Amino acid sequence: MTKRMRLGVFEVAAVQVGGTLSWPHPRSRSIEYRDPKYWVEVAKLLDDAGFDFLFFAGGYGYPTVQGRLHPLSVTGGINFPGIDPSYLIPVLAYETKRLGFVFTSGTGLDHPVQTARTFSTLDHLTGGRIGWNIVTGSSQDTIARLFGHDEMRKHDDRYDQADEYLELALRFWQTAWDADAVEEDREAVRYADPDKVHEIEYSGEYYRSGGWYATTPSPQRTPVLFQAGTSARGRAYAAHNAECVFVQGTTVAATKANVADIRARAAAEGRDPDSIRIMVGVTVTVGETHEAAVAQRAEFDALQTDEVVNVLYSGNTGIDLLSLDPDRSLEQLADDGKVGQLGQSNIDRFLPKDGSPAPTVREILDQLKGRGTRGFQVTGSVAEVADELEHLMDETDLDGFLLEPIFAPTDLEDFARWVVPELRRRGRLPEEPSTGTLREQLIGTGAHLTNHFGADLQR
C-alpha cells in the first residue's frame, strides 16, 4: 500500500521565514505579515489544496552576535521583528473549513495554567483544529534578560522542566472536567454538574498548582502535541510526549536514523510507534521545467551572504561563526573549553558522524548560505519534485513534510497548483481532503488523546 503523505507549512508572522534573506525579491509578499488579509489568503490556499496544517514558529527571542542585536538583523529583517501569530488563528479558522493551525509556545516563561487556557480557548474557537508546538527555549540568554533573569536553564534541564510543564497542563485538560459535566439545562438553570468538575492539586519540582480549571473541555480536550528537536534529549522527549515530531534533516541517512530512533524510543515507552507522525522540513522550488526551477532557486541563493548566515546561526545557537577559525570544525568550541555550547540539533548536525570528519566553519557557512537552518532542498520540475519527495519518504520512514517556502506565498501557490495534483495522482494524497479535528485528520484516531500517557492520567 502506498503510504499517505502528510503536508504542513512552516511560517512565521514576521518579515520572512527561515532566517534567510528573501523579502526584497519580487516573488515574495512576506512583508505583508501584519495584514490579516494576507494570512487569510495563505490559509485558504492551503485549505483548498488539502494541506493538513499551517505551522507558525515564533517567540520572544531575536538573533544576537556576541550578545548584541546585530544591525543586519534589523536592516535585513532576519528573524526580527515579528508579531504574535496566535492572535491570527481565530480569524484564519473562521475563513477556512478544515485546515489545522499549530503555533509555538515555550515551557519556561508562563505557568502551565496560562498555556492550558490559551489552547483550550483556541481549540473551542477553531472547532478542534489546534496544535501546540512545545519548545523548551533557546540556549541564548537573550530571552532570560528580557524576562529579568540572569541566564537560561541548561539544555537538558529545560527538557526536565518541560516534562513537568506538560504533565500539569494535561491534568487541566484531561482530568479537571468529566466528559458529561456540562449540561446547559435552561429549565433547571443548571449549567454544569459540580460533582463532575474536579479540583486539581499538583506539586512538582518546578511547578505547583491548586484549584479548579475554569474552562470547559474543548473538542479535542488536549491540542495535538508537536515537538521539534533532534538532539538525544529532544528525541527522548518527543518519544514520550509528542504526537507529531519535526526532525532536522539534511541527509537521508541521518534522517532515517533519527526516525528509527524516535519510533524505537516510543515503542519502549509502550506507545504504538507508527501512530507518531514524523515530518521533516523541505524547501521546494518547482518550475514548469528543470531549468526554470534552477534559475528561480539561483535568484534566492544570490541574496545570501556570510553575514546573513552568521546572524541566523548565532541567533539559533549562540555561536558566532565569523569569530571562529574558518579552517577548523565546531569541535574547536570543545577544544576551547566551551563544551556547554554543544548539544543542539543545529550544532550536532555539523559534528562528526559515522566516521566522517566534521565540516570546517568555512564549509558550514557555505552550506548554510544555500539553506539556512532549513531541511532538505528539492529543486526541479513537477515530476522531479514528486519523485524526490516519494524517495525521501520511502527511504526514511517519514510521514510527510513541512514546506519551508523561500518566496511566500508564491512558492506555496506553485506547489498547490503543480505538485499537489501529481502527488494525488500517485496516491500519496487523498482524492478529497480529510475533515474533522486536527487530531482526526493528522493522526487518524478520534478527536481525543490516545496512545499517550496523558490519556490515562488520573485525578
Tab-separated table of C-alpha atoms in Angstrom:
chain	number	residue	atom	x	y	z
A	1	MET	CA	0.000	0.000	0.000
A	2	THR	CA	1.289	3.471	-0.883
A	3	LYS	CA	1.961	5.462	2.275
A	4	ARG	CA	-0.057	8.650	2.557
A	5	MET	CA	1.931	11.882	2.686
A	6	ARG	CA	1.161	14.482	5.359
A	7	LEU	CA	1.755	18.118	4.499
A	8	GLY	CA	2.233	21.194	6.637
A	9	VAL	CA	3.687	24.640	6.004
A	10	PHE	CA	6.306	26.293	8.196
A	11	GLU	CA	5.701	30.015	8.598
A	12	VAL	CA	6.408	32.938	10.892
A	13	ALA	CA	4.381	36.076	11.497
A	14	ALA	CA	7.440	38.093	10.621
A	15	VAL	CA	9.352	39.664	7.745
A	16	GLN	CA	10.455	36.352	6.218
A	17	VAL	CA	10.643	32.681	7.048
A	18	GLY	CA	13.757	30.640	7.691
A	19	GLY	CA	16.111	33.374	8.822
A	20	THR	CA	17.458	33.788	5.305
A	21	LEU	CA	17.061	36.909	3.177
A	22	SER	CA	14.149	36.804	0.742
A	23	TRP	CA	11.656	39.623	1.338
A	24	PRO	CA	13.209	42.092	-1.161
A	25	HIS	CA	12.591	39.693	-4.051
A	26	PRO	CA	9.516	40.491	-6.211
A	27	ARG	CA	8.192	36.923	-5.781
A	28	SER	CA	7.912	37.466	-2.033
A	29	ARG	CA	4.999	39.124	-0.258
A	30	SER	CA	6.065	38.172	3.264
A	31	ILE	CA	6.419	41.821	4.373
A	32	GLU	CA	2.606	41.842	4.416
A	33	TYR	CA	2.784	39.728	7.599
A	34	ARG	CA	0.934	42.338	9.687
A	35	ASP	CA	-2.100	42.265	7.396
A	36	PRO	CA	-4.710	39.609	8.317
A	37	LYS	CA	-5.937	39.568	4.703
A	38	TYR	CA	-2.553	38.214	3.618
A	39	TRP	CA	-2.778	35.307	6.046
A	40	VAL	CA	-6.398	34.595	5.111
A	41	GLU	CA	-5.249	34.256	1.500
A	42	VAL	CA	-2.485	31.827	2.517
A	43	ALA	CA	-4.781	29.775	4.774
A	44	LYS	CA	-7.477	29.448	2.113
A	45	LEU	CA	-4.888	28.315	-0.423
A	46	LEU	CA	-3.685	25.545	1.911
A	47	ASP	CA	-7.204	24.603	2.987
A	48	ASP	CA	-8.385	24.113	-0.570
A	49	ALA	CA	-5.226	22.241	-1.614
A	50	GLY	CA	-5.599	19.661	1.170
A	51	PHE	CA	-2.689	20.586	3.436
A	52	ASP	CA	-3.018	19.251	6.971
A	53	PHE	CA	-1.915	22.333	8.890
A	54	LEU	CA	-0.296	25.767	8.878
A	55	PHE	CA	2.509	25.952	11.415
A	56	PHE	CA	3.736	29.185	12.996
A	57	ALA	CA	7.131	29.368	14.635
A	58	GLY	CA	7.700	32.286	16.960
A	59	GLY	CA	8.903	33.526	20.295
A	60	TYR	CA	10.393	36.473	22.110
A	61	GLY	CA	13.982	35.944	21.013
A	62	TYR	CA	15.979	37.570	18.265
A	63	PRO	CA	19.361	37.000	16.639
A	64	THR	CA	22.374	38.279	18.530
A	65	VAL	CA	26.068	38.097	17.792
A	66	GLN	CA	28.231	38.086	20.903
A	67	GLY	CA	25.234	39.137	22.963
A	68	ARG	CA	24.202	42.161	20.905
A	69	LEU	CA	21.407	42.663	18.386
A	70	HIS	CA	23.250	42.754	15.068
A	71	PRO	CA	22.476	45.708	12.770
A	72	LEU	CA	21.915	43.253	9.900
A	73	SER	CA	19.096	41.653	11.894
A	74	VAL	CA	17.323	44.994	11.719
A	75	THR	CA	18.203	46.123	8.189
A	76	GLY	CA	17.702	42.656	6.731
A	77	GLY	CA	14.649	41.712	8.770
A	78	ILE	CA	16.378	38.472	9.780
A	79	ASN	CA	14.250	36.849	12.494
A	80	PHE	CA	13.461	40.383	13.700
A	81	PRO	CA	10.873	41.855	14.161
A	82	GLY	CA	7.601	39.893	14.295
A	83	ILE	CA	4.160	39.639	15.865
A	84	ASP	CA	2.370	37.002	17.927
A	85	PRO	CA	0.721	34.584	15.446
A	86	SER	CA	-1.739	33.126	17.955
A	87	TYR	CA	-3.993	36.173	17.548
A	88	LEU	CA	-4.357	35.430	13.842
A	89	ILE	CA	-5.642	31.891	14.313
A	90	PRO	CA	-9.331	32.583	15.146
A	91	VAL	CA	-9.556	34.786	12.028
A	92	LEU	CA	-7.976	32.115	9.846
A	93	ALA	CA	-10.131	29.354	11.312
A	94	TYR	CA	-13.276	31.365	10.582
A	95	GLU	CA	-12.220	31.724	6.937
A	96	THR	CA	-11.329	28.028	6.409
A	97	LYS	CA	-13.152	24.716	6.648
A	98	ARG	CA	-10.665	22.017	7.654
A	99	LEU	CA	-7.085	23.342	7.879
A	100	GLY	CA	-5.324	22.831	11.203
A	101	PHE	CA	-3.254	25.505	12.949
A	102	VAL	CA	-0.165	24.927	15.060
A	103	PHE	CA	1.856	27.518	16.903
A	104	THR	CA	4.881	27.542	19.133
A	105	SER	CA	4.674	28.153	22.861
A	106	GLY	CA	7.514	27.673	25.311
A	107	THR	CA	7.550	25.824	28.609
A	108	GLY	CA	9.765	28.152	30.603
A	109	LEU	CA	8.001	31.521	30.641
A	110	ASP	CA	4.291	31.181	31.502
A	111	HIS	CA	2.699	28.961	34.138
A	112	PRO	CA	1.082	25.804	32.676
A	113	VAL	CA	-2.412	27.016	33.582
A	114	GLN	CA	-1.964	30.039	31.290
A	115	THR	CA	-0.904	27.842	28.386
A	116	ALA	CA	-3.720	25.375	29.090
A	117	ARG	CA	-6.323	28.136	28.975
A	118	THR	CA	-4.899	29.599	25.753
A	119	PHE	CA	-5.060	26.291	23.907
A	120	SER	CA	-8.468	25.338	25.313
A	121	THR	CA	-9.780	28.680	24.079
A	122	LEU	CA	-8.255	28.282	20.616
A	123	ASP	CA	-9.463	24.702	20.340
A	124	HIS	CA	-13.003	25.931	21.014
A	125	LEU	CA	-12.707	28.815	18.559
A	126	THR	CA	-11.273	26.638	15.765
A	127	GLY	CA	-13.667	23.735	16.269
A	128	GLY	CA	-10.854	21.396	17.332
A	129	ARG	CA	-8.209	22.369	14.771
A	130	ILE	CA	-5.381	23.480	17.045
A	131	GLY	CA	-1.944	22.066	17.841
A	132	TRP	CA	0.808	23.056	20.265
A	133	ASN	CA	4.436	23.031	19.193
A	134	ILE	CA	6.222	22.505	22.507
A	135	VAL	CA	9.585	24.234	22.777
A	136	THR	CA	11.882	24.493	25.768
A	137	GLY	CA	13.540	27.743	24.732
A	138	SER	CA	16.851	28.826	23.308
A	139	SER	CA	20.292	28.397	24.815
A	140	GLN	CA	20.834	32.113	24.440
A	141	ASP	CA	20.438	34.474	27.366
A	142	THR	CA	18.502	36.972	25.221
A	143	ILE	CA	15.134	35.761	26.480
A	144	ALA	CA	16.393	35.437	30.047
A	145	ARG	CA	17.423	39.097	30.033
A	146	LEU	CA	14.088	40.179	28.535
A	147	PHE	CA	12.251	38.485	31.380
A	148	GLY	CA	14.585	39.731	34.077
A	149	HIS	CA	16.713	36.622	34.640
A	150	ASP	CA	20.460	36.216	34.543
A	151	GLU	CA	20.583	33.141	32.303
A	152	MET	CA	18.530	30.336	30.779
A	153	ARG	CA	18.485	26.851	32.231
A	154	LYS	CA	20.852	24.398	30.572
A	155	HIS	CA	19.648	22.479	27.504
A	156	ASP	CA	18.793	19.143	29.178
A	157	ASP	CA	17.472	20.812	32.350
A	158	ARG	CA	14.918	22.672	30.238
A	159	TYR	CA	13.590	19.335	28.988
A	160	ASP	CA	13.165	18.116	32.580
A	161	GLN	CA	11.176	21.250	33.319
A	162	ALA	CA	9.167	20.749	30.123
A	163	ASP	CA	8.178	17.221	31.170
A	164	GLU	CA	6.595	18.609	34.313
A	165	TYR	CA	5.061	21.573	32.494
A	166	LEU	CA	3.250	19.321	30.044
A	167	GLU	CA	2.081	16.919	32.746
A	168	LEU	CA	0.403	19.739	34.660
A	169	ALA	CA	-1.193	21.169	31.517
A	170	LEU	CA	-2.516	17.700	30.690
A	171	ARG	CA	-4.075	17.439	34.144
A	172	PHE	CA	-6.077	20.573	33.451
A	173	TRP	CA	-7.168	19.380	30.012
A	174	GLN	CA	-7.742	15.704	30.748
A	175	THR	CA	-8.934	15.460	34.368
A	176	ALA	CA	-10.486	18.747	35.507
A	177	TRP	CA	-13.869	18.161	33.848
A	178	ASP	CA	-15.762	14.929	33.222
A	179	ALA	CA	-16.965	14.423	29.671
A	180	ASP	CA	-20.591	14.943	30.666
A	181	ALA	CA	-20.046	17.713	33.227
A	182	VAL	CA	-21.572	20.437	31.029
A	183	GLU	CA	-25.398	20.198	30.991
A	184	GLU	CA	-26.622	23.614	29.764
A	185	ASP	CA	-30.093	22.873	31.120
A	186	ARG	CA	-32.132	26.067	30.780
A	187	GLU	CA	-35.228	24.780	32.607
A	188	ALA	CA	-33.250	23.556	35.633
A	189	VAL	CA	-30.983	26.600	35.464
A	190	ARG	CA	-28.046	24.236	35.676
A	191	TYR	CA	-25.018	24.926	33.512
A	192	ALA	CA	-22.778	22.128	34.788
A	193	ASP	CA	-22.686	19.385	37.420
A	194	PRO	CA	-20.415	20.479	40.293
A	195	ASP	CA	-19.696	16.846	41.167
A	196	LYS	CA	-18.087	16.413	37.769
A	197	VAL	CA	-15.788	19.440	37.959
A	198	HIS	CA	-12.703	18.497	39.936
A	199	GLU	CA	-10.086	20.302	41.936
A	200	ILE	CA	-6.525	19.997	40.671
A	201	GLU	CA	-3.710	19.644	43.199
A	202	TYR	CA	-0.169	19.419	41.897
A	203	SER	CA	3.231	19.860	43.492
A	204	GLY	CA	6.387	19.216	41.474
A	205	GLU	CA	9.980	20.309	41.386
A	206	TYR	CA	9.294	23.253	39.077
A	207	TYR	CA	5.541	23.934	39.318
A	208	ARG	CA	2.735	23.899	41.838
A	209	SER	CA	-0.971	24.457	41.329
A	210	GLY	CA	-4.189	24.053	43.278
A	211	GLY	CA	-7.747	24.886	42.331
A	212	TRP	CA	-10.356	24.459	39.617
A	213	TYR	CA	-9.769	24.841	35.906
A	214	ALA	CA	-12.286	27.438	34.717
A	215	THR	CA	-12.511	26.418	31.054
A	216	THR	CA	-14.805	23.712	29.711
A	217	PRO	CA	-13.406	20.773	27.729
A	218	SER	CA	-12.776	21.706	24.101
A	219	PRO	CA	-13.435	19.475	21.075
A	220	GLN	CA	-10.019	17.810	21.351
A	221	ARG	CA	-9.579	18.465	25.100
A	222	THR	CA	-5.812	18.463	24.528
A	223	PRO	CA	-4.323	20.154	21.453
A	224	VAL	CA	-2.355	17.926	19.112
A	225	LEU	CA	1.119	17.805	20.653
A	226	PHE	CA	4.017	18.704	18.358
A	227	GLN	CA	7.689	18.793	19.215
A	228	ALA	CA	10.823	19.650	17.246
A	229	GLY	CA	14.242	18.530	18.335
A	230	THR	CA	16.800	16.073	17.087
A	231	SER	CA	19.237	16.132	19.990
A	232	ALA	CA	19.298	12.933	22.069
A	233	ARG	CA	17.311	14.595	24.865
A	234	GLY	CA	14.923	16.099	22.340
A	235	ARG	CA	14.250	12.708	20.769
A	236	ALA	CA	13.589	11.199	24.197
A	237	TYR	CA	11.132	13.995	24.980
A	238	ALA	CA	9.393	13.551	21.642
A	239	ALA	CA	9.052	9.787	22.056
A	240	HIS	CA	7.372	10.250	25.432
A	241	ASN	CA	5.240	13.316	24.759
A	242	ALA	CA	4.697	14.170	21.100
A	243	GLU	CA	2.069	13.040	18.626
A	244	CYS	CA	3.847	14.721	15.721
A	245	VAL	CA	7.613	15.237	15.613
A	246	PHE	CA	9.658	17.538	13.397
A	247	VAL	CA	13.177	16.251	12.859
A	248	GLN	CA	16.116	18.208	11.495
A	249	GLY	CA	17.085	16.520	8.259
A	250	THR	CA	19.618	17.296	5.578
A	251	THR	CA	20.766	13.769	4.637
A	252	VAL	CA	18.795	10.597	4.048
A	253	ALA	CA	20.994	8.506	6.342
A	254	ALA	CA	20.789	10.858	9.335
A	255	THR	CA	17.052	11.357	8.907
A	256	LYS	CA	16.415	7.630	8.649
A	257	ALA	CA	18.423	7.050	11.838
A	258	ASN	CA	16.545	9.770	13.726
A	259	VAL	CA	13.152	8.481	12.612
A	260	ALA	CA	14.050	4.913	13.625
A	261	ASP	CA	15.389	6.117	16.969
A	262	ILE	CA	12.230	8.069	17.819
A	263	ARG	CA	9.978	5.151	16.879
A	264	ALA	CA	12.105	2.737	18.929
A	265	ARG	CA	12.028	5.055	21.941
A	266	ALA	CA	8.248	5.397	21.597
A	267	ALA	CA	7.840	1.620	21.494
A	268	ALA	CA	9.958	1.370	24.652
A	269	GLU	CA	7.507	3.806	26.279
A	270	GLY	CA	4.661	1.432	25.424
A	271	ARG	CA	3.352	3.587	22.585
A	272	ASP	CA	2.471	2.474	19.057
A	273	PRO	CA	5.480	3.832	17.143
A	274	ASP	CA	3.621	4.019	13.848
A	275	SER	CA	0.966	6.306	15.307
A	276	ILE	CA	3.518	9.097	15.771
A	277	ARG	CA	3.713	11.364	12.756
A	278	ILE	CA	7.331	12.259	11.958
A	279	MET	CA	7.965	15.042	9.468
A	280	VAL	CA	10.944	16.942	8.131
A	281	GLY	CA	11.354	20.403	6.690
A	282	VAL	CA	11.792	20.728	2.939
A	283	THR	CA	12.266	23.734	0.692
A	284	VAL	CA	10.700	23.052	-2.690
A	285	THR	CA	11.424	25.155	-5.742
A	286	VAL	CA	9.329	23.828	-8.602
A	287	GLY	CA	9.132	25.055	-12.169
A	288	GLU	CA	7.472	24.008	-15.381
A	289	THR	CA	10.918	22.740	-16.390
A	290	HIS	CA	14.051	21.739	-14.500
A	291	GLU	CA	15.898	24.734	-15.893
A	292	ALA	CA	13.198	27.182	-14.803
A	293	ALA	CA	13.294	25.845	-11.234
A	294	VAL	CA	17.092	26.014	-11.061
A	295	ALA	CA	17.078	29.616	-12.314
A	296	GLN	CA	14.464	30.596	-9.753
A	297	ARG	CA	16.413	28.989	-6.922
A	298	ALA	CA	19.593	30.769	-8.047
A	299	GLU	CA	17.850	34.109	-7.517
A	300	PHE	CA	17.291	33.204	-3.870
A	301	ASP	CA	20.824	31.925	-3.355
A	302	ALA	CA	22.248	35.164	-4.738
A	303	LEU	CA	20.676	37.087	-1.841
A	304	GLN	CA	22.545	35.114	0.839
A	305	THR	CA	25.917	36.161	2.317
A	306	ASP	CA	28.261	35.022	5.088
A	307	GLU	CA	26.938	37.843	7.248
A	308	VAL	CA	23.286	36.838	6.745
A	309	VAL	CA	24.137	33.249	7.597
A	310	ASN	CA	26.121	34.212	10.680
A	311	VAL	CA	23.304	36.329	12.112
A	312	LEU	CA	20.885	33.452	11.576
A	313	TYR	CA	23.124	30.777	13.049
A	314	SER	CA	24.192	32.860	16.028
A	315	GLY	CA	20.569	33.654	16.786
A	316	ASN	CA	19.719	29.953	16.775
A	317	THR	CA	22.740	28.579	18.637
A	318	GLY	CA	24.579	31.452	20.278
A	319	ILE	CA	27.673	30.691	18.186
A	320	ASP	CA	29.364	33.472	16.200
A	321	LEU	CA	30.798	31.541	13.254
A	322	LEU	CA	32.738	34.507	11.924
A	323	SER	CA	34.698	34.726	15.191
A	324	LEU	CA	35.938	31.126	14.845
A	325	ASP	CA	38.862	29.694	12.946
A	326	PRO	CA	37.369	29.047	9.481
A	327	ASP	CA	39.698	26.112	8.865
A	328	ARG	CA	38.625	24.178	11.968
A	329	SER	CA	35.341	22.449	12.804
A	330	LEU	CA	32.885	23.283	15.591
A	331	GLU	CA	34.863	20.883	17.739
A	332	GLN	CA	37.102	23.870	18.444
A	333	LEU	CA	34.392	25.008	20.890
A	334	ALA	CA	35.004	21.902	22.982
A	335	ASP	CA	38.741	22.248	22.499
A	336	ASP	CA	38.496	25.775	23.885
A	337	GLY	CA	36.502	24.679	26.929
A	338	LYS	CA	33.042	25.603	25.602
A	339	VAL	CA	31.543	22.118	25.674
A	340	GLY	CA	28.328	23.520	27.108
A	341	GLN	CA	27.517	25.080	23.743
A	342	LEU	CA	27.320	21.662	22.086
A	343	GLY	CA	24.193	19.511	22.113
A	344	GLN	CA	21.533	21.198	19.979
A	345	SER	CA	20.186	19.987	16.674
A	346	ASN	CA	21.744	22.780	14.614
A	347	ILE	CA	25.115	22.173	16.264
A	348	ASP	CA	25.041	18.385	16.287
A	349	ARG	CA	24.383	18.298	12.535
A	350	PHE	CA	27.892	19.715	11.977
A	351	LEU	CA	29.760	17.356	14.314
A	352	PRO	CA	31.485	14.104	13.207
A	353	LYS	CA	29.117	11.263	12.293
A	354	ASP	CA	29.702	7.640	11.321
A	355	GLY	CA	33.433	8.094	10.977
A	356	SER	CA	33.096	11.097	8.661
A	357	PRO	CA	35.029	14.232	9.628
A	358	ALA	CA	33.135	17.309	10.729
A	359	PRO	CA	32.933	20.180	8.222
A	360	THR	CA	35.055	23.250	8.785
A	361	VAL	CA	33.486	26.551	9.745
A	362	ARG	CA	34.085	27.752	6.164
A	363	GLU	CA	32.206	24.730	4.844
A	364	ILE	CA	29.388	25.310	7.343
A	365	LEU	CA	28.986	28.900	6.156
A	366	ASP	CA	28.837	27.724	2.550
A	367	GLN	CA	26.240	25.057	3.395
A	368	LEU	CA	24.073	27.480	5.339
A	369	LYS	CA	24.139	30.073	2.578
A	370	GLY	CA	22.147	27.657	0.481
A	371	ARG	CA	19.649	26.621	3.139
A	372	GLY	CA	19.920	28.500	6.434
A	373	THR	CA	18.692	26.142	9.128
A	374	ARG	CA	16.193	24.658	6.704
A	375	GLY	CA	15.910	20.965	5.940
A	376	PHE	CA	16.074	19.185	2.591
A	377	GLN	CA	16.335	21.220	-0.601
A	378	VAL	CA	14.339	19.969	-3.588
A	379	THR	CA	14.525	21.823	-6.895
A	380	GLY	CA	13.182	20.675	-10.248
A	381	SER	CA	10.224	20.021	-12.487
A	382	VAL	CA	6.909	18.712	-11.148
A	383	ALA	CA	7.850	15.079	-11.769
A	384	GLU	CA	11.325	15.546	-10.293
A	385	VAL	CA	9.938	17.129	-7.120
A	386	ALA	CA	7.315	14.410	-6.673
A	387	ASP	CA	9.933	11.705	-7.277
A	388	GLU	CA	12.262	13.168	-4.655
A	389	LEU	CA	9.552	13.579	-2.010
A	390	GLU	CA	8.446	9.987	-2.532
A	391	HIS	CA	12.067	8.813	-2.359
A	392	LEU	CA	12.645	10.640	0.932
A	393	MET	CA	9.530	9.123	2.495
A	394	ASP	CA	10.261	5.605	1.309
A	395	GLU	CA	13.930	5.670	2.336
A	396	THR	CA	13.489	7.216	5.778
A	397	ASP	CA	10.033	6.100	7.003
A	398	LEU	CA	8.952	9.732	7.272
A	399	ASP	CA	5.238	10.510	7.339
A	400	GLY	CA	5.424	13.783	5.479
A	401	PHE	CA	6.902	17.215	5.053
A	402	LEU	CA	6.795	20.707	6.436
A	403	LEU	CA	7.195	23.032	3.456
A	404	GLU	CA	9.569	25.925	4.133
A	405	PRO	CA	8.924	28.494	1.386
A	406	ILE	CA	11.696	30.840	0.289
A	407	PHE	CA	9.349	33.218	-1.543
A	408	ALA	CA	6.000	33.241	0.236
A	409	PRO	CA	3.297	32.720	-0.785
A	410	THR	CA	4.224	32.157	-4.447
A	411	ASP	CA	6.209	29.001	-3.649
A	412	LEU	CA	3.103	27.602	-1.968
A	413	GLU	CA	0.920	28.589	-4.923
A	414	ASP	CA	3.280	26.747	-7.268
A	415	PHE	CA	3.277	23.656	-5.076
A	416	ALA	CA	-0.514	23.653	-4.755
A	417	ARG	CA	-1.037	24.199	-8.481
A	418	TRP	CA	1.529	21.708	-9.800
A	419	VAL	CA	2.810	19.264	-7.177
A	420	VAL	CA	-0.353	18.508	-5.195
A	421	PRO	CA	-2.259	17.139	-8.227
A	422	GLU	CA	0.748	14.992	-9.137
A	423	LEU	CA	1.019	13.572	-5.612
A	424	ARG	CA	-2.719	12.923	-5.656
A	425	ARG	CA	-2.378	11.121	-8.983
A	426	ARG	CA	0.327	8.914	-7.452
A	427	GLY	CA	-1.873	8.015	-4.477
A	428	ARG	CA	0.184	9.973	-1.928
A	429	LEU	CA	-2.664	12.382	-1.164
A	430	PRO	CA	-6.372	11.526	-0.905
A	431	GLU	CA	-8.698	12.497	-3.722
A	432	GLU	CA	-10.742	14.529	-1.264
A	433	PRO	CA	-9.052	16.261	1.694
A	434	SER	CA	-9.909	14.802	5.069
A	435	THR	CA	-12.115	16.651	7.544
A	436	GLY	CA	-12.690	16.708	11.290
A	437	THR	CA	-10.479	17.831	14.140
A	438	LEU	CA	-6.749	18.215	13.570
A	439	ARG	CA	-6.096	15.013	15.521
A	440	GLU	CA	-8.603	13.066	13.436
A	441	GLN	CA	-7.098	14.347	10.197
A	442	LEU	CA	-3.401	14.127	11.065
A	443	ILE	CA	-3.142	11.227	13.487
A	444	GLY	CA	-6.084	9.226	12.178
A	445	THR	CA	-7.600	8.476	15.591
A	446	GLY	CA	-10.564	10.043	17.350
A	447	ALA	CA	-10.697	13.647	18.477
A	448	HIS	CA	-9.200	12.922	21.890
A	449	LEU	CA	-5.697	11.997	23.001
A	450	THR	CA	-4.817	8.289	22.674
A	451	ASN	CA	-1.629	6.229	22.684
A	452	HIS	CA	-0.207	8.682	25.228
A	453	PHE	CA	0.362	8.727	28.970
A	454	GLY	CA	-1.847	11.825	29.197
A	455	ALA	CA	-4.862	9.817	28.096
A	456	ASP	CA	-4.548	7.686	31.230
A	457	LEU	CA	-3.971	10.423	33.789
A	458	GLN	CA	-5.975	10.049	36.975
A	459	ARG	CA	-7.063	12.833	39.295
